CSV table of C-alpha atoms in Angstrom, one decimal:
chain,number,residue,atom,x,y,z
Q,1,UNK,CA,0.0,0.0,0.0
Q,2,UNK,CA,2.9,2.4,0.7
Q,3,UNK,CA,4.8,1.4,-2.5
Q,4,UNK,CA,8.0,2.0,-0.7
Q,5,UNK,CA,11.0,-0.3,-1.2
Q,6,UNK,CA,12.6,0.3,2.1
Q,7,UNK,CA,9.4,-0.6,4.0
Q,8,UNK,CA,9.1,-3.8,2.0
Q,9,UNK,CA,12.6,-4.9,2.8
Q,10,UNK,CA,12.0,-3.9,6.5
Q,11,UNK,CA,9.1,-6.4,6.6
Q,12,UNK,CA,11.3,-9.0,4.9
Q,13,UNK,CA,14.0,-8.4,7.5
Q,14,UNK,CA,11.5,-8.8,10.4
Q,15,UNK,CA,10.1,-12.0,8.9
Q,16,UNK,CA,13.5,-13.5,8.2
Q,17,UNK,CA,15.0,-12.6,11.6
Q,18,UNK,CA,11.8,-14.0,13.2
Q,19,UNK,CA,12.5,-17.2,11.3
Q,20,UNK,CA,16.1,-17.2,12.7
Q,21,UNK,CA,14.9,-16.9,16.3
Q,22,UNK,CA,12.2,-19.5,15.6
Q,23,UNK,CA,14.9,-21.9,14.3
Q,24,UNK,CA,17.5,-21.2,17.0
Q,25,UNK,CA,14.9,-21.8,19.8
Q,26,UNK,CA,13.8,-25.2,18.2
Q,27,UNK,CA,10.3,-24.0,17.5
Q,28,UNK,CA,10.7,-24.6,13.8
Q,29,UNK,CA,11.6,-28.2,14.3
Q,30,UNK,CA,8.8,-28.6,16.9
Q,31,UNK,CA,6.0,-26.9,14.8
Q,32,UNK,CA,7.0,-26.4,11.2
Q,33,UNK,CA,9.3,-29.3,10.1
Q,34,UNK,CA,9.1,-32.0,12.9
Q,35,UNK,CA,9.6,-34.8,10.4
Q,36,UNK,CA,12.7,-33.2,8.6
Q,37,UNK,CA,16.0,-33.3,10.5
Q,38,UNK,CA,17.6,-32.0,7.3
Q,39,UNK,CA,15.7,-28.7,7.5
Q,40,UNK,CA,16.4,-28.5,11.2
Q,41,UNK,CA,20.2,-28.5,10.4
Q,42,UNK,CA,20.2,-26.4,7.3
Q,43,UNK,CA,17.5,-23.8,8.1
Q,44,UNK,CA,19.8,-22.0,10.6
Q,45,UNK,CA,22.4,-20.8,8.0
Q,46,UNK,CA,19.7,-20.3,5.4
Q,47,UNK,CA,17.5,-18.1,7.6
Q,48,UNK,CA,20.5,-16.1,8.7
Q,49,UNK,CA,21.4,-15.5,5.0
Q,50,UNK,CA,17.8,-14.4,4.3
Q,51,UNK,CA,17.8,-12.1,7.3
Q,52,UNK,CA,21.2,-10.5,6.3
Q,53,UNK,CA,20.1,-10.2,2.7
Q,54,UNK,CA,16.9,-8.3,3.7
Q,55,UNK,CA,18.8,-6.3,6.3
Q,56,UNK,CA,21.4,-5.1,3.8
Q,57,UNK,CA,18.9,-4.3,1.1
Q,58,UNK,CA,16.8,-2.4,3.6
Q,59,UNK,CA,19.8,-0.3,4.7
Q,60,UNK,CA,20.7,0.2,1.0
Q,61,UNK,CA,17.3,1.6,0.1
Q,62,UNK,CA,16.7,3.5,3.4
Q,63,UNK,CA,20.1,5.3,3.2
Q,64,UNK,CA,19.7,5.9,-0.6
Q,65,UNK,CA,23.2,4.7,-1.1
Q,66,UNK,CA,22.8,4.6,-4.9
Q,67,UNK,CA,23.2,8.4,-5.1
Q,68,UNK,CA,24.5,9.3,-1.6
Q,69,UNK,CA,27.4,6.9,-1.5
Q,70,UNK,CA,27.8,5.0,-4.9
Q,71,UNK,CA,31.0,3.1,-3.8
Q,72,UNK,CA,29.4,1.9,-0.5
Q,73,UNK,CA,26.4,1.0,-2.5
Q,74,UNK,CA,28.6,-1.3,-4.7
Q,75,UNK,CA,30.1,-2.9,-1.5
Q,76,UNK,CA,26.6,-3.5,-0.1
Q,77,UNK,CA,25.5,-5.2,-3.3
Q,78,UNK,CA,28.6,-7.4,-3.1
Q,79,UNK,CA,27.7,-8.5,0.4
Q,80,UNK,CA,24.1,-9.2,-0.7
Q,81,UNK,CA,25.5,-11.3,-3.5
Q,82,UNK,CA,27.6,-13.2,-1.0
Q,83,UNK,CA,24.7,-14.0,1.2
Q,84,UNK,CA,22.6,-15.1,-1.8
Q,85,UNK,CA,25.4,-17.5,-2.9
Q,86,UNK,CA,26.2,-18.7,0.6
Q,87,UNK,CA,22.5,-19.3,1.3
Q,88,UNK,CA,22.3,-21.5,-1.8
Q,89,UNK,CA,25.5,-23.2,-0.9
Q,90,UNK,CA,24.2,-23.9,2.6
Q,91,UNK,CA,21.8,-26.4,1.0
Q,92,UNK,CA,24.7,-28.7,0.4
Q,93,UNK,CA,27.3,-27.6,3.0
Q,94,UNK,CA,27.4,-29.5,6.3
Q,95,UNK,CA,25.8,-27.8,9.3
Q,96,UNK,CA,29.2,-27.7,11.2
Q,97,UNK,CA,30.7,-25.6,8.4
Q,98,UNK,CA,27.8,-23.4,7.2
Q,99,UNK,CA,26.5,-22.4,10.6
Q,100,UNK,CA,29.7,-20.9,12.1
Q,101,UNK,CA,30.4,-19.0,8.8
Q,102,UNK,CA,26.9,-17.6,8.8
Q,103,UNK,CA,27.1,-16.6,12.4
Q,104,UNK,CA,30.3,-14.7,11.9
Q,105,UNK,CA,28.9,-13.1,8.7
Q,106,UNK,CA,26.1,-11.6,10.8
Q,107,UNK,CA,28.7,-9.5,12.6
Q,108,UNK,CA,30.4,-8.5,9.3
Q,109,UNK,CA,27.0,-7.5,7.9
Q,110,UNK,CA,26.0,-5.4,10.9
Q,111,UNK,CA,29.4,-3.7,11.1
Q,112,UNK,CA,29.2,-2.9,7.4
Q,113,UNK,CA,25.7,-1.4,7.8
Q,114,UNK,CA,26.9,0.7,10.8
Q,115,UNK,CA,29.9,1.9,8.7
Q,116,UNK,CA,27.7,3.0,5.8
Q,117,UNK,CA,25.2,4.5,8.2
Q,118,UNK,CA,27.9,6.6,9.9
Q,119,UNK,CA,29.1,7.8,6.5
Q,120,UNK,CA,25.6,8.9,5.5
Q,121,UNK,CA,25.0,10.5,8.9
Q,122,UNK,CA,28.1,12.6,8.4
Q,123,UNK,CA,26.6,13.8,5.1
Q,124,UNK,CA,23.7,15.3,7.0
Q,125,UNK,CA,21.0,12.8,6.3
Q,126,UNK,CA,19.0,13.0,9.5
Q,127,UNK,CA,17.0,9.7,9.4
Q,128,UNK,CA,20.3,7.8,9.3
Q,129,UNK,CA,20.9,8.7,12.9
Q,130,UNK,CA,17.9,6.6,14.1
Q,131,UNK,CA,19.1,3.8,11.8
Q,132,UNK,CA,22.5,3.9,13.4
Q,133,UNK,CA,21.0,3.7,16.9
Q,134,UNK,CA,18.8,0.8,15.9
Q,135,UNK,CA,21.8,-1.3,14.6
Q,136,UNK,CA,23.7,-0.3,17.7
Q,137,UNK,CA,21.0,-1.9,19.8
Q,138,UNK,CA,21.1,-5.0,17.8
Q,139,UNK,CA,24.9,-5.2,17.9
Q,140,UNK,CA,24.9,-4.6,21.6
Q,141,UNK,CA,22.3,-7.4,22.2
Q,142,UNK,CA,24.4,-9.8,20.1
Q,143,UNK,CA,27.6,-8.8,21.9
Q,144,UNK,CA,26.0,-9.4,25.3
Q,145,UNK,CA,24.8,-12.8,24.2
Q,146,UNK,CA,28.2,-13.7,22.8
Q,147,UNK,CA,30.0,-12.6,26.0
Q,148,UNK,CA,27.5,-14.8,28.0
Q,149,UNK,CA,28.4,-17.8,25.8
Q,150,UNK,CA,32.1,-17.3,26.5
Q,151,UNK,CA,31.4,-17.0,30.3
Q,152,UNK,CA,32.5,-13.4,30.4
Q,153,UNK,CA,29.0,-12.1,31.7
Q,154,UNK,CA,26.8,-13.6,34.4
Q,155,UNK,CA,23.6,-15.4,33.3
Q,156,UNK,CA,20.5,-13.3,33.9
Q,157,UNK,CA,17.4,-12.2,32.0
Q,158,UNK,CA,19.2,-9.3,30.2
Q,159,UNK,CA,22.2,-11.4,29.1
Q,160,UNK,CA,20.3,-14.6,28.3
Q,161,UNK,CA,17.8,-12.8,26.1
Q,162,UNK,CA,20.3,-10.1,24.9
Q,163,UNK,CA,19.7,-11.0,21.2
Q,164,UNK,CA,15.9,-10.8,21.6
Q,165,UNK,CA,16.0,-7.6,23.5
Q,166,UNK,CA,18.5,-6.0,21.1
Q,167,UNK,CA,16.4,-7.2,18.2
Q,168,UNK,CA,13.2,-5.8,19.7
Q,169,UNK,CA,14.8,-2.4,20.3
Q,170,UNK,CA,16.2,-2.6,16.7
Q,171,UNK,CA,12.8,-3.2,15.3
Q,172,UNK,CA,11.2,-0.5,17.3
Q,173,UNK,CA,13.9,2.1,16.3
Q,174,UNK,CA,13.7,1.0,12.7
Q,175,UNK,CA,9.9,1.6,12.8
Q,176,UNK,CA,10.6,5.1,14.2
Q,177,UNK,CA,13.2,5.7,11.6
Q,178,UNK,CA,10.8,4.8,8.8
Q,179,UNK,CA,8.2,7.1,10.3
Q,180,UNK,CA,10.7,9.9,10.6
Q,181,UNK,CA,11.8,9.3,7.0
Q,182,UNK,CA,8.2,9.3,5.8
Q,183,UNK,CA,7.6,12.6,7.6
Q,184,UNK,CA,10.7,14.1,6.1
Q,185,UNK,CA,9.6,13.0,2.7
Q,186,UNK,CA,6.2,14.4,3.2
Q,187,UNK,CA,7.6,17.7,4.3
Q,188,UNK,CA,10.0,17.7,1.4
Q,189,UNK,CA,7.1,17.0,-1.0
Q,190,UNK,CA,5.1,19.8,0.6
Q,191,UNK,CA,8.0,22.1,0.2
Q,192,UNK,CA,8.3,21.1,-3.4
Q,193,UNK,CA,4.6,21.7,-3.9
Q,194,UNK,CA,4.8,25.1,-2.2
Q,195,UNK,CA,7.8,26.1,-4.2
Q,196,UNK,CA,6.0,24.9,-7.4
Q,197,UNK,CA,2.9,26.8,-6.4
Q,198,UNK,CA,4.9,30.0,-5.7
Q,199,UNK,CA,6.7,29.6,-8.9
Q,200,UNK,CA,3.4,29.0,-10.7
Q,201,UNK,CA,2.0,32.1,-9.0
Q,202,UNK,CA,5.1,34.1,-10.1
Q,203,UNK,CA,4.7,32.9,-13.6
Q,204,UNK,CA,1.0,33.7,-13.6
Q,205,UNK,CA,1.7,37.1,-12.2
Q,206,UNK,CA,4.4,37.6,-14.8
Q,207,UNK,CA,2.2,36.4,-17.6
Q,208,UNK,CA,-0.6,38.6,-16.3
Q,209,UNK,CA,1.8,41.6,-16.3
Q,210,UNK,CA,2.9,40.7,-19.8
Q,211,UNK,CA,-0.7,40.4,-21.0
Q,212,UNK,CA,-1.5,43.7,-19.4
Q,213,UNK,CA,1.5,45.3,-21.0
Q,214,UNK,CA,0.5,43.8,-24.3
Q,215,UNK,CA,-3.1,45.1,-23.9
Q,216,UNK,CA,-1.7,48.5,-23.0
Q,217,UNK,CA,0.5,48.4,-26.1
Q,218,UNK,CA,-2.4,47.2,-28.1
Q,219,UNK,CA,-4.6,50.0,-26.8
Q,220,UNK,CA,-1.9,52.5,-27.5
Q,221,UNK,CA,-1.5,51.1,-31.0
Q,222,UNK,CA,-5.3,51.2,-31.4
Q,223,UNK,CA,-5.3,54.8,-30.2
Q,224,UNK,CA,-2.5,55.7,-32.6
Q,225,UNK,CA,-4.3,54.0,-35.4
Q,226,UNK,CA,-7.5,55.7,-34.5
Q,227,UNK,CA,-5.8,59.0,-34.3
Q,228,UNK,CA,-4.0,58.3,-37.6
Q,229,UNK,CA,-7.4,57.7,-39.2
Q,230,UNK,CA,-8.5,61.2,-38.0
Q,231,UNK,CA,-5.4,62.9,-39.3
Q,232,UNK,CA,-4.5,64.3,-42.7
Q,233,UNK,CA,-1.4,62.4,-44.0
Q,234,UNK,CA,0.3,65.5,-45.5
Q,235,UNK,CA,-0.1,68.1,-42.7
Q,236,UNK,CA,-0.8,66.0,-39.6
Q,237,UNK,CA,-3.9,68.1,-38.9
Q,238,UNK,CA,-7.4,66.6,-38.3
Q,239,UNK,CA,-9.2,65.6,-41.5
Q,240,UNK,CA,-12.6,66.7,-42.7
Q,241,UNK,CA,-14.4,63.6,-41.4
Q,242,UNK,CA,-13.2,64.1,-37.8
Q,243,UNK,CA,-13.9,67.8,-38.1
Q,244,UNK,CA,-17.6,67.1,-38.4
Q,245,UNK,CA,-17.5,64.9,-35.2
Q,246,UNK,CA,-15.5,67.5,-33.3
Q,247,UNK,CA,-17.6,70.4,-34.4
Q,248,UNK,CA,-20.8,68.7,-33.1
Q,249,UNK,CA,-19.2,68.1,-29.7
Q,250,UNK,CA,-17.9,71.7,-29.4
Q,251,UNK,CA,-21.2,73.1,-30.5
Q,252,UNK,CA,-23.2,71.1,-28.0
Q,253,UNK,CA,-20.8,72.1,-25.2
Q,254,UNK,CA,-21.1,75.8,-26.1
Q,255,UNK,CA,-24.9,75.7,-26.2
Q,256,UNK,CA,-25.0,73.9,-22.8
Q,257,UNK,CA,-22.7,76.6,-21.4
Q,258,UNK,CA,-24.5,79.4,-23.1
Q,259,UNK,CA,-21.4,80.5,-24.9
Q,260,UNK,CA,-20.8,81.5,-28.5
Q,261,UNK,CA,-18.8,79.5,-31.0
Q,262,UNK,CA,-17.0,80.9,-34.0
Q,263,UNK,CA,-16.0,79.2,-37.2
Q,264,UNK,CA,-13.1,80.3,-39.5
Q,265,UNK,CA,-12.6,79.2,-43.1
Q,266,UNK,CA,-9.0,79.8,-44.2
Q,267,UNK,CA,-8.1,79.5,-47.9
Q,268,UNK,CA,-4.5,80.1,-49.2
Q,269,UNK,CA,-4.4,82.7,-51.9
Q,270,UNK,CA,-3.3,81.7,-55.5
Q,271,UNK,CA,-2.3,78.3,-54.3
Q,272,UNK,CA,-3.0,76.7,-57.7
Q,273,UNK,CA,-0.5,78.9,-59.4
Q,274,UNK,CA,2.2,77.7,-56.9
Q,275,UNK,CA,1.5,74.1,-57.9
Q,276,UNK,CA,1.5,75.0,-61.6
Q,277,UNK,CA,4.7,77.0,-61.5
Q,278,UNK,CA,6.8,75.1,-59.0
Q,279,UNK,CA,5.3,71.6,-58.8
Q,280,UNK,CA,3.3,69.7,-56.3
Q,281,UNK,CA,6.3,69.0,-54.0
Q,282,UNK,CA,6.7,72.6,-53.4
Q,283,UNK,CA,3.0,73.0,-53.0
Q,284,UNK,CA,3.0,70.2,-50.3
Q,285,UNK,CA,5.8,72.1,-48.5
Q,286,UNK,CA,3.7,75.2,-48.5
Q,287,UNK,CA,0.7,73.4,-47.1
Q,288,UNK,CA,2.8,71.9,-44.3
Q,289,UNK,CA,4.3,75.3,-43.5
Q,290,UNK,CA,0.9,77.0,-43.4
Q,291,UNK,CA,-0.5,74.2,-41.1
Q,292,UNK,CA,2.4,74.8,-38.7
Q,293,UNK,CA,2.0,78.6,-38.7
Q,294,UNK,CA,-1.7,78.4,-38.1
Q,295,UNK,CA,-1.4,75.7,-35.4
Q,296,UNK,CA,1.2,77.8,-33.6
Q,297,UNK,CA,-1.2,80.8,-33.4
Q,298,UNK,CA,-4.2,78.7,-32.3
Q,299,UNK,CA,-2.3,76.8,-29.6
Q,300,UNK,CA,-3.4,79.3,-26.9
Q,301,UNK,CA,-7.1,79.4,-28.0
Q,302,UNK,CA,-8.1,75.7,-27.4
Q,303,UNK,CA,-9.2,75.6,-31.0
Q,304,UNK,CA,-10.1,72.7,-33.3
Q,305,UNK,CA,-8.0,72.9,-36.5
Q,306,UNK,CA,-8.6,70.7,-39.6
Q,307,UNK,CA,-7.6,70.5,-43.2
Q,308,UNK,CA,-10.9,70.9,-45.0
Q,309,UNK,CA,-9.6,69.9,-48.4
Q,310,UNK,CA,-7.0,71.2,-50.9
Q,311,UNK,CA,-5.6,74.5,-49.7
Q,312,UNK,CA,-8.5,75.1,-47.3
Q,313,UNK,CA,-8.4,74.9,-43.5
Q,314,UNK,CA,-11.2,75.2,-41.0
Q,315,UNK,CA,-11.0,76.4,-37.4
Q,316,UNK,CA,-13.5,76.1,-34.6
Q,317,UNK,CA,-13.1,78.6,-31.7
Q,318,UNK,CA,-15.3,77.7,-28.7
Q,319,UNK,CA,-16.3,80.6,-26.4
Q,320,UNK,CA,-15.2,83.2,-29.0
Q,321,UNK,CA,-17.7,85.9,-30.1
Q,322,UNK,CA,-17.4,87.6,-33.4
Q,323,UNK,CA,-15.1,90.3,-32.2
Q,324,UNK,CA,-12.5,88.0,-30.6
Q,325,UNK,CA,-12.8,85.5,-33.6
Q,326,UNK,CA,-12.0,88.3,-36.0
Q,327,UNK,CA,-9.0,89.2,-33.9
Q,328,UNK,CA,-7.8,85.6,-34.0
Q,329,UNK,CA,-8.4,85.5,-37.8
Q,330,UNK,CA,-6.4,88.7,-38.3
Q,331,UNK,CA,-3.5,87.2,-36.2
Q,332,UNK,CA,-3.6,84.1,-38.5
Q,333,UNK,CA,-3.5,86.2,-41.6
Q,334,UNK,CA,-0.5,88.3,-40.4
Q,335,UNK,CA,1.4,85.1,-39.2
Q,336,UNK,CA,1.1,83.7,-42.7
Q,337,UNK,CA,2.0,86.9,-44.5
Q,338,UNK,CA,4.8,88.1,-42.3
Q,339,UNK,CA,7.4,85.5,-43.3
Q,340,UNK,CA,8.0,83.6,-46.6
Q,341,UNK,CA,7.8,79.9,-47.0
Q,342,UNK,CA,11.2,78.3,-47.8
Q,343,UNK,CA,11.1,75.3,-50.1
Q,344,UNK,CA,13.8,73.9,-52.4
Q,345,UNK,CA,15.7,77.2,-52.2
Q,346,UNK,CA,12.6,79.1,-53.1
Q,347,UNK,CA,11.1,81.8,-50.8
Q,348,UNK,CA,7.4,82.1,-51.5
Q,349,UNK,CA,5.1,84.7,-50.1
Q,350,UNK,CA,1.9,83.0,-48.8
Q,351,UNK,CA,-1.3,84.9,-47.9
Q,352,UNK,CA,-4.7,83.7,-46.9
Q,353,UNK,CA,-8.3,84.8,-47.2
Q,354,UNK,CA,-10.4,84.1,-44.1
Q,355,UNK,CA,-14.1,84.0,-43.5
Q,356,UNK,CA,-15.5,84.2,-40.0
Q,357,UNK,CA,-18.9,83.2,-38.7
Q,358,UNK,CA,-20.2,83.2,-35.1
Q,359,UNK,CA,-23.0,81.0,-33.8
Q,360,UNK,CA,-25.0,82.4,-30.9
Q,361,UNK,CA,-25.9,80.0,-28.1
Q,362,UNK,CA,-29.6,80.3,-28.9
Q,363,UNK,CA,-29.2,79.9,-32.7
Q,364,UNK,CA,-30.4,76.7,-34.3
Q,365,UNK,CA,-27.6,76.4,-36.9
Q,366,UNK,CA,-26.2,73.0,-37.6
Q,367,UNK,CA,-22.8,72.3,-39.1
Q,368,UNK,CA,-24.0,72.6,-42.7
Q,369,UNK,CA,-25.5,76.0,-42.0
Q,370,UNK,CA,-22.4,77.2,-40.2
Q,371,UNK,CA,-20.1,76.0,-43.0
Q,372,UNK,CA,-22.2,77.5,-45.7
Q,373,UNK,CA,-22.3,80.9,-43.9
Q,374,UNK,CA,-18.6,80.9,-43.2
Q,375,UNK,CA,-17.9,79.9,-46.8
Q,376,UNK,CA,-19.9,83.0,-48.0
Q,377,UNK,CA,-17.7,85.1,-45.8
Q,378,UNK,CA,-14.6,83.5,-47.3
Q,379,UNK,CA,-15.7,84.2,-50.8
Q,380,UNK,CA,-16.4,87.8,-49.7
Q,381,UNK,CA,-12.8,88.0,-48.6
Q,382,UNK,CA,-11.6,86.7,-52.0
Q,383,UNK,CA,-13.8,89.1,-53.8
Q,384,UNK,CA,-12.3,92.0,-51.8
Q,385,UNK,CA,-8.8,91.4,-53.1
Q,386,UNK,CA,-7.8,88.4,-50.9
Q,387,UNK,CA,-5.3,88.5,-48.0
Q,388,UNK,CA,-8.1,89.9,-45.7
Q,389,UNK,CA,-10.7,88.8,-43.2
Q,390,UNK,CA,-14.4,89.1,-43.7
Q,391,UNK,CA,-17.3,88.1,-41.5
Q,392,UNK,CA,-20.7,86.6,-42.3
Q,393,UNK,CA,-22.3,89.9,-41.3
Q,394,UNK,CA,-20.1,91.9,-43.7
Q,395,UNK,CA,-20.7,89.3,-46.4
Q,396,UNK,CA,-24.4,89.6,-46.0
């Protein structure tokens, strides 16, 4: 149920060592093979080999020797191979030969396990400390029993049953060691899960930030594209389609605030002759220059400026009555006429005719009405010699 190799070999070790004690105490011959003297003789070395095989394999898996101590792992495998071969040979070897060898091999096996356990303990593997204590109890019990056999210790309960007491303590401590190891593995797994969750959360946060950044970039790109669709490609001013949208918004705000709104129609004088005489590239330079000059003047007036088409520009001045709108128009006219436009080593004088119309807050004019009225004022300016400002009132 645990699917853990070390626990499997622990059970094998307990079972095999129980068989050793069962055989040494004569219980095997009495209850298991009463009719087989051969088994009674040969089962002692065979059970010892089985117990040492399981003991070594348990220590090998518990201590994780394959990656903690590869050389000691190879030595342990060699001892396991020896006990397998000697267990098979015990089937044919006489009892008087196989049993003393197996008994001495027990001491070798336990000492080897203690040596490997000490090595792993020094590497900092905490569960190995309990394993070392367990083998020490077993070795102590075996030593007490051996000293009793040689008459070096008095016979009492502790010395007579030293092997059993040491084995019981060993089994108990091995169980505690397994439990400690499982707890450590569980904690390590929990740490790994927590680290993975934190890493996942960091990745999710990072991906979320990246997505947000991408959305911001997409929104910025969308805004730039949207703004680009509103702009005239040559001058960078708003185009005619956006002007209609912006004019409606400005007109609604002025009416709500009971403020006037003025409209300026600006037309560059004799622009067709510039294109005809100097070419369209020079004409484009003149349009860009005029757009910059007009925009510079309007910067302080919170105006909406758009290229209406060709050489015509339209300006919306919210909150400006007719008098202040005419002042702004005159400032625009003078800004254009005061300096020449430089293009391809040419110095061209640019002037403009401007028509001005003001919409009162209570007036019911829409954009078409306003444009038509401002356009009449513009034509009045052209009819009066160009390079001048006329209003819808003077045009009427």
